[in-house]
C-alpha cells in the first residue's frame, strides 16, 4: 500500500536525520557545514529506536 510506503519512508528519513545530527563530523553523504571533517572518534554505529512514535538514539557502539 502506497500510504504505508510513504509513512515508512518518512520514519526512516527522520531516523537517519537524528543519527546524522548526533555526529559532530561529516561522514559519507552526510556533510555538515559546521563539522566539515571526518573524525576517527566518530567511527561508530548509531542505533536508533522508536519511543512513542519518535525516533531517538538508543545506543552508540564503537566499531
Coordinates of C-alpha atoms in Angstrom, one line a residue:
X1 CA 0.0 0.0 0.0
X2 CA 1.4 3.3 -1.1
X3 CA 0.4 5.1 2.1
X4 CA 2.4 2.7 4.3
X5 CA 5.4 3.0 2.0
X6 CA 5.3 6.8 2.3
X7 CA 4.9 6.6 6.1
X8 CA 7.8 4.2 6.4
X9 CA 10.0 6.3 4.2
X10 CA 9.2 9.4 6.4
X11 CA 10.0 7.4 9.6
X12 CA 13.3 6.2 8.1
X13 CA 14.2 9.7 7.0
X14 CA 13.7 11.0 10.4
X15 CA 15.8 8.2 12.0
X16 CA 18.6 8.9 9.5
X17 CA 18.4 12.7 10.3
X18 CA 18.5 12.0 14.1
X19 CA 21.6 9.9 13.8
X20 CA 23.4 12.2 11.3
X21 CA 22.8 15.3 13.5
X22 CA 24.2 13.4 16.5
X23 CA 27.6 13.2 14.8
X24 CA 29.9 16.1 15.2
X25 CA 31.6 15.4 11.9
X26 CA 30.9 14.8 8.2
X27 CA 30.8 11.2 7.1
X28 CA 29.9 9.8 3.7
X29 CA 27.0 11.6 2.1
X30 CA 26.2 13.3 5.5
X31 CA 28.1 16.5 5.1
X32 CA 27.8 19.1 7.9
X33 CA 28.9 22.6 7.2
X34 CA 29.5 23.2 11.0
X35 CA 31.7 20.0 11.1
X36 CA 33.2 19.6 7.7
X37 CA 35.9 17.0 8.6
X38 CA 35.6 13.3 9.2
X39 CA 36.8 12.3 12.7
X40 CA 38.0 8.8 13.7
X41 CA 36.5 9.2 17.1
X42 CA 33.1 9.0 15.4
X43 CA 33.8 5.7 13.7
X44 CA 30.7 4.2 15.4
X45 CA 27.4 2.6 14.8
X46 CA 24.4 4.7 16.0
X47 CA 21.3 2.6 16.8
X48 CA 18.0 4.5 16.5
X49 CA 14.9 3.1 18.1
X50 CA 11.3 4.4 18.3
X51 CA 10.0 6.0 21.5
X52 CA 6.2 6.6 21.3
X53 CA 6.4 7.1 17.6
X54 CA 9.5 9.3 17.7
X55 CA 13.0 8.1 16.5
X56 CA 15.7 8.5 19.2
X57 CA 19.1 7.2 19.7
X58 CA 19.1 4.0 21.8
X59 CA 22.9 3.4 21.8
X60 CA 26.2 4.3 20.2
X61 CA 28.6 1.4 19.6
X62 CA 32.3 1.9 18.6
X63 CA 33.5 -0.2 15.7

